[in-house]
């Protein structure tokens, strides 16, 4: 049986924690920031956790991470 391929786009976007949760960084934080409120930009700095309904799909994309 050959090795599974990792989806490289997903590998750059998601990380796995020690407990097995999947973490991602939020979008819309890189440019066109003048029209966004300070509160919104502050929230965008924090990373998010993948919901358990999407966890299986992401695990298939990053099997070894």
mmCIF file of N, CA and C in Angstrom:
data_model
loop_
_atom_site.group_PDB
_atom_site.id
_atom_site.type_symbol
_atom_site.label_atom_id
_atom_site.label_comp_id
_atom_site.label_asym_id
_atom_site.label_seq_id
_atom_site.Cartn_x
_atom_site.Cartn_y
_atom_site.Cartn_z
ATOM 1 N N UNK A 1 0.853 -1.189 0.000
ATOM 2 C CA UNK A 1 0.000 0.000 0.000
ATOM 3 C C UNK A 1 0.892 1.243 0.000
ATOM 4 N N UNK A 2 0.713 2.147 -0.967
ATOM 5 C CA UNK A 2 1.537 3.363 -0.994
ATOM 6 C C UNK A 2 1.133 4.344 0.095
ATOM 7 N N UNK A 3 2.031 5.257 0.339
ATOM 8 C CA UNK A 3 1.748 6.300 1.332
ATOM 9 C C UNK A 3 0.671 7.239 0.813
ATOM 10 N N UNK A 4 -0.082 7.844 1.734
ATOM 11 C CA UNK A 4 -1.086 8.827 1.347
ATOM 12 C C UNK A 4 -0.399 10.161 1.097
ATOM 13 N N UNK A 5 -0.928 10.917 0.170
ATOM 14 C CA UNK A 5 -0.375 12.246 -0.115
ATOM 15 C C UNK A 5 -1.053 13.285 0.757
ATOM 16 N N UNK A 6 -0.252 14.203 1.284
ATOM 17 C CA UNK A 6 -0.762 15.330 2.056
ATOM 18 C C UNK A 6 -1.160 16.436 1.099
ATOM 19 N N UNK A 7 -2.303 17.033 1.306
ATOM 20 C CA UNK A 7 -2.719 18.195 0.530
ATOM 21 C C UNK A 7 -1.881 19.382 1.002
ATOM 22 N N UNK A 8 -1.007 19.877 0.146
ATOM 23 C CA UNK A 8 -0.038 20.891 0.558
ATOM 24 C C UNK A 8 -0.704 22.213 0.913
ATOM 25 N N UNK A 9 -1.796 22.548 0.252
ATOM 26 C CA UNK A 9 -2.523 23.772 0.589
ATOM 27 C C UNK A 9 -3.093 23.706 1.988
ATOM 28 N N UNK A 10 -3.619 22.545 2.352
ATOM 29 C CA UNK A 10 -4.183 22.359 3.692
ATOM 30 C C UNK A 10 -3.072 22.316 4.742
ATOM 31 N N UNK A 11 -1.936 21.734 4.398
ATOM 32 C CA UNK A 11 -0.824 21.626 5.347
ATOM 33 C C UNK A 11 -0.306 22.994 5.764
ATOM 34 N N UNK A 12 -0.405 23.965 4.857
ATOM 35 C CA UNK A 12 0.055 25.318 5.162
ATOM 36 C C UNK A 12 -0.960 26.100 5.990
ATOM 37 N N UNK A 13 -2.213 25.644 5.994
ATOM 38 C CA UNK A 13 -3.282 26.381 6.671
ATOM 39 C C UNK A 13 -3.663 25.827 8.033
ATOM 40 N N UNK A 14 -3.426 24.547 8.263
ATOM 41 C CA UNK A 14 -3.867 23.896 9.498
ATOM 42 C C UNK A 14 -2.692 23.317 10.261
ATOM 43 N N UNK A 15 -2.799 23.354 11.600
ATOM 44 C CA UNK A 15 -1.828 22.706 12.477
ATOM 45 C C UNK A 15 -2.591 21.835 13.462
ATOM 46 N N UNK A 16 -1.966 20.778 13.924
ATOM 47 C CA UNK A 16 -2.591 19.901 14.905
ATOM 48 C C UNK A 16 -1.964 20.157 16.265
ATOM 49 N N UNK A 17 -2.797 20.262 17.296
ATOM 50 C CA UNK A 17 -2.301 20.450 18.653
ATOM 51 C C UNK A 17 -1.894 19.101 19.238
ATOM 52 N N UNK A 18 -1.310 19.121 20.404
ATOM 53 C CA UNK A 18 -0.906 17.894 21.067
ATOM 54 C C UNK A 18 -2.066 16.982 21.411
ATOM 55 N N UNK A 19 -3.223 17.580 21.653
ATOM 56 C CA UNK A 19 -4.406 16.784 22.013
ATOM 57 C C UNK A 19 -5.201 16.327 20.796
ATOM 58 N N UNK A 20 -4.767 16.723 19.586
ATOM 59 C CA UNK A 20 -5.429 16.269 18.365
ATOM 60 C C UNK A 20 -6.410 17.245 17.770
ATOM 61 N N UNK A 21 -6.559 18.417 18.379
ATOM 62 C CA UNK A 21 -7.445 19.430 17.804
ATOM 63 C C UNK A 21 -6.736 20.100 16.632
ATOM 64 N N UNK A 22 -7.524 20.636 15.708
ATOM 65 C CA UNK A 22 -6.954 21.274 14.514
ATOM 66 C C UNK A 22 -7.153 22.780 14.617
ATOM 67 N N UNK A 23 -6.045 23.513 14.471
ATOM 68 C CA UNK A 23 -6.035 24.962 14.630
ATOM 69 C C UNK A 23 -5.810 25.608 13.270
ATOM 70 N N UNK A 24 -6.443 26.750 13.032
ATOM 71 C CA UNK A 24 -6.246 27.498 11.793
ATOM 72 C C UNK A 24 -6.146 28.979 12.127
ATOM 73 N N UNK A 25 -5.530 29.739 11.217
ATOM 74 C CA UNK A 25 -5.472 31.181 11.406
ATOM 75 C C UNK A 25 -6.595 31.814 10.601
ATOM 76 N N UNK A 26 -7.161 32.881 11.101
ATOM 77 C CA UNK A 26 -8.340 33.493 10.483
ATOM 78 C C UNK A 26 -7.975 34.278 9.234
ATOM 79 N N UNK A 27 -8.917 34.349 8.319
ATOM 80 C CA UNK A 27 -8.700 35.073 7.065
ATOM 81 C C UNK A 27 -9.051 36.546 7.239
ATOM 82 N N UNK A 28 -8.804 37.336 6.205
ATOM 83 C CA UNK A 28 -9.106 38.770 6.150
ATOM 84 C C UNK A 28 -8.252 39.624 7.079
ATOM 85 N N UNK A 29 -7.053 39.177 7.425
ATOM 86 C CA UNK A 29 -6.215 39.942 8.349
ATOM 87 C C UNK A 29 -4.951 40.490 7.691
ATOM 88 N N UNK A 30 -4.832 40.356 6.369
ATOM 89 C CA UNK A 30 -3.557 40.721 5.747
ATOM 90 C C UNK A 30 -3.542 42.092 5.087
ATOM 91 N N UNK A 31 -4.614 42.504 4.410
ATOM 92 C CA UNK A 31 -4.608 43.815 3.758
ATOM 93 C C UNK A 31 -6.023 44.386 3.747
ATOM 94 N N UNK A 32 -6.126 45.634 3.291
ATOM 95 C CA UNK A 32 -7.372 46.421 3.356
ATOM 96 C C UNK A 32 -7.861 46.478 4.807
ATOM 97 N N UNK A 33 -6.966 46.916 5.688
ATOM 98 C CA UNK A 33 -7.279 46.923 7.122
ATOM 99 C C UNK A 33 -7.853 48.250 7.603
ATOM 100 N N UNK A 34 -7.797 49.291 6.774
ATOM 101 C CA UNK A 34 -8.243 50.611 7.235
ATOM 102 C C UNK A 34 -9.736 50.660 7.494
ATOM 103 N N UNK A 35 -10.508 49.938 6.712
ATOM 104 C CA UNK A 35 -11.965 49.970 6.886
ATOM 105 C C UNK A 35 -12.461 49.013 7.975
ATOM 106 N N UNK A 36 -11.585 48.167 8.468
ATOM 107 C CA UNK A 36 -11.969 47.220 9.518
ATOM 108 C C UNK A 36 -11.767 47.850 10.893
ATOM 109 N N UNK A 37 -12.687 47.576 11.800
ATOM 110 C CA UNK A 37 -12.600 48.175 13.126
ATOM 111 C C UNK A 37 -11.468 47.535 13.924
ATOM 112 N N UNK A 38 -11.013 48.229 14.956
ATOM 113 C CA UNK A 38 -9.942 47.714 15.813
ATOM 114 C C UNK A 38 -10.362 46.423 16.477
ATOM 115 N N UNK A 39 -11.611 46.361 16.889
ATOM 116 C CA UNK A 39 -12.134 45.160 17.546
ATOM 117 C C UNK A 39 -12.073 43.956 16.595
ATOM 118 N N UNK A 40 -12.450 44.195 15.355
ATOM 119 C CA UNK A 40 -12.441 43.121 14.356
ATOM 120 C C UNK A 40 -11.024 42.645 14.068
ATOM 121 N N UNK A 41 -10.079 43.600 13.941
ATOM 122 C CA UNK A 41 -8.691 43.250 13.662
ATOM 123 C C UNK A 41 -8.057 42.502 14.825
ATOM 124 N N UNK A 42 -8.447 42.877 16.039
ATOM 125 C CA UNK A 42 -7.944 42.210 17.235
ATOM 126 C C UNK A 42 -8.419 40.749 17.269
ATOM 127 N N UNK A 43 -9.656 40.525 16.896
ATOM 128 C CA UNK A 43 -10.195 39.162 16.860
ATOM 129 C C UNK A 43 -9.537 38.315 15.779
ATOM 130 N N UNK A 44 -9.138 38.951 14.680
ATOM 131 C CA UNK A 44 -8.514 38.229 13.580
ATOM 132 C C UNK A 44 -7.112 37.730 13.930
ATOM 133 N N UNK A 45 -6.480 38.329 14.938
ATOM 134 C CA UNK A 45 -5.144 37.885 15.357
ATOM 135 C C UNK A 45 -5.179 36.508 15.986
ATOM 136 N N UNK A 46 -6.274 36.185 16.637
ATOM 137 C CA UNK A 46 -6.376 34.919 17.359
ATOM 138 C C UNK A 46 -6.682 33.779 16.399
ATOM 139 N N UNK A 47 -6.131 32.614 16.692
ATOM 140 C CA UNK A 47 -6.397 31.452 15.852
ATOM 141 C C UNK A 47 -7.721 30.813 16.254
ATOM 142 N N UNK A 48 -8.262 30.016 15.369
ATOM 143 C CA UNK A 48 -9.535 29.352 15.626
ATOM 144 C C UNK A 48 -9.365 27.849 15.653
ATOM 145 N N UNK A 49 -10.361 27.161 16.194
ATOM 146 C CA UNK A 49 -10.369 25.699 16.234
ATOM 147 C C UNK A 49 -11.389 25.189 15.222
ATOM 148 N N UNK A 50 -11.022 24.125 14.525
ATOM 149 C CA UNK A 50 -11.937 23.509 13.564
ATOM 150 C C UNK A 50 -13.066 22.830 14.327
ATOM 151 N N UNK A 51 -14.281 22.987 13.828
ATOM 152 C CA UNK A 51 -15.444 22.345 14.425
ATOM 153 C C UNK A 51 -15.357 20.838 14.210
ATOM 154 N N UNK A 52 -15.960 20.073 15.132
ATOM 155 C CA UNK A 52 -15.845 18.617 15.027
ATOM 156 C C UNK A 52 -16.526 18.056 13.786
ATOM 157 N N UNK A 53 -17.501 18.793 13.224
ATOM 158 C CA UNK A 53 -18.154 18.329 11.998
ATOM 159 C C UNK A 53 -17.217 18.396 10.794
ATOM 160 N N UNK A 54 -16.227 19.280 10.816
ATOM 161 C CA UNK A 54 -15.263 19.411 9.717
ATOM 162 C C UNK A 54 -13.943 18.698 9.993
ATOM 163 N N UNK A 55 -13.773 18.191 11.192
ATOM 164 C CA UNK A 55 -12.492 17.610 11.589
ATOM 165 C C UNK A 55 -12.100 16.419 10.720
ATOM 166 N N UNK A 56 -13.051 15.543 10.407
ATOM 167 C CA UNK A 56 -12.753 14.367 9.596
ATOM 168 C C UNK A 56 -12.270 14.720 8.210
ATOM 169 N N UNK A 57 -12.891 15.738 7.617
ATOM 170 C CA UNK A 57 -12.517 16.176 6.275
ATOM 171 C C UNK A 57 -11.086 16.719 6.262
ATOM 172 N N UNK A 58 -10.731 17.487 7.283
ATOM 173 C CA UNK A 58 -9.388 18.062 7.345
ATOM 174 C C UNK A 58 -8.356 16.983 7.643
ATOM 175 N N UNK A 59 -8.707 15.992 8.465
ATOM 176 C CA UNK A 59 -7.796 14.894 8.787
ATOM 177 C C UNK A 59 -7.409 14.104 7.533
ATOM 178 N N UNK A 60 -8.350 13.982 6.594
ATOM 179 C CA UNK A 60 -8.061 13.287 5.334
ATOM 180 C C UNK A 60 -7.042 14.081 4.525
ATOM 181 N N UNK A 61 -7.132 15.410 4.570
ATOM 182 C CA UNK A 61 -6.220 16.272 3.813
ATOM 183 C C UNK A 61 -4.820 16.294 4.403
ATOM 184 N N UNK A 62 -4.729 16.206 5.743
ATOM 185 C CA UNK A 62 -3.397 16.237 6.401
ATOM 186 C C UNK A 62 -3.241 14.977 7.274
ATOM 187 N N UNK A 63 -3.030 13.806 6.663
ATOM 188 C CA UNK A 63 -3.009 12.562 7.422
ATOM 189 C C UNK A 63 -1.833 12.406 8.377
ATOM 190 N N UNK A 64 -0.687 13.007 8.096
ATOM 191 C CA UNK A 64 0.515 12.790 8.919
ATOM 192 C C UNK A 64 0.873 13.971 9.789
ATOM 193 N N UNK A 65 0.049 15.006 9.806
ATOM 194 C CA UNK A 65 0.395 16.213 10.535
ATOM 195 C C UNK A 65 -0.132 16.178 11.936
#
